[in-house]
């Protein structure tokens, strides 16, 4: 399976910025003479999804949301449903990002319900897991991530897992190749333990301060199926440079 390079634009940019970024990513993706060795995805803020879908045109760049509600519709002020995301052209959705778990108190159970809603709407979920600095300092990183996987992924699970150590998100401190190798091997083992054979094929992304300078080495680590990128996805050239470092299927 090709690696997945996913950009999480978070709450950045006005409409004109989002359109310009989408156009630059689309032009870069379409203009590479040998084609991209990976799948590309961008996840803009909800309000820019339609404009970004148009700006991407027919380029080989998929569109995703950064969250969705677990219900299809209803009295949920300020929320967006999975069918709404699908309706504006999204094929993917990031769920359980640590910023949602921390800032909105999202629990594993809510994330699991969101995953079910996303899959029912025809979206592929990217479920984020990862430990805090304190949990790692206490030697609890595998325990925490194991529980998050058990609690956040429904059975069966059709989607992608993103390992994002919270201490490495937006901090410029990326995990070492050894940290990533250890955790991705653990996550693979856990997925196989929890999902049997299907667990061997679930893509596991790494996220946390991935940049063009460290992408090649991080993307070469066993069981790394791609990257979830925050800061560097806001610069088309950096995002495309990371994509060029990815491996094909
Ligand atoms: C993220 O928020 O998913 C992320 C990985 O951010 P950054 O690349 O900025 O660390």
Tab-separated table of C-alpha atoms and ligand atoms in Angstrom, residues 8 10 97 99 164 168-171 207-210 228-232, ligand 1:
chain	number	residue	atom	x	y	z
A	8	UNK	CA	-4.000	18.928	8.899
A	10	UNK	CA	-6.094	23.057	11.748
A	97	UNK	CA	-6.808	14.342	17.416
A	99	UNK	CA	-6.205	18.797	20.407
A	164	UNK	CA	1.071	11.308	17.400
A	168	UNK	CA	6.009	16.230	19.514
A	169	UNK	CA	2.999	18.051	18.037
A	170	UNK	CA	3.755	21.596	16.959
A	171	UNK	CA	6.782	21.698	19.249
A	207	UNK	CA	2.664	12.634	13.241
A	208	UNK	CA	4.651	15.161	15.247
A	209	UNK	CA	6.844	17.874	13.758
A	210	UNK	CA	7.424	16.054	10.452
A	228	UNK	CA	0.048	13.315	9.480
A	229	UNK	CA	1.456	16.805	9.190
A	230	UNK	CA	0.375	20.020	10.870
A	231	UNK	CA	2.725	23.007	10.559
A	232	UNK	CA	4.614	21.862	7.464
B	1	LIG	C1	-0.695	17.419	14.090
B	1	LIG	O1	-1.251	18.302	14.724
B	1	LIG	O2	-1.358	16.439	13.696
B	1	LIG	C2	0.737	17.554	13.846
B	1	LIG	C3	1.416	16.477	13.608
B	1	LIG	O3	1.250	18.823	13.924
B	1	LIG	P1	2.799	19.254	13.645
B	1	LIG	O4	3.202	18.587	12.348
B	1	LIG	O5	2.741	20.723	13.522
B	1	LIG	O6	3.581	18.747	14.788
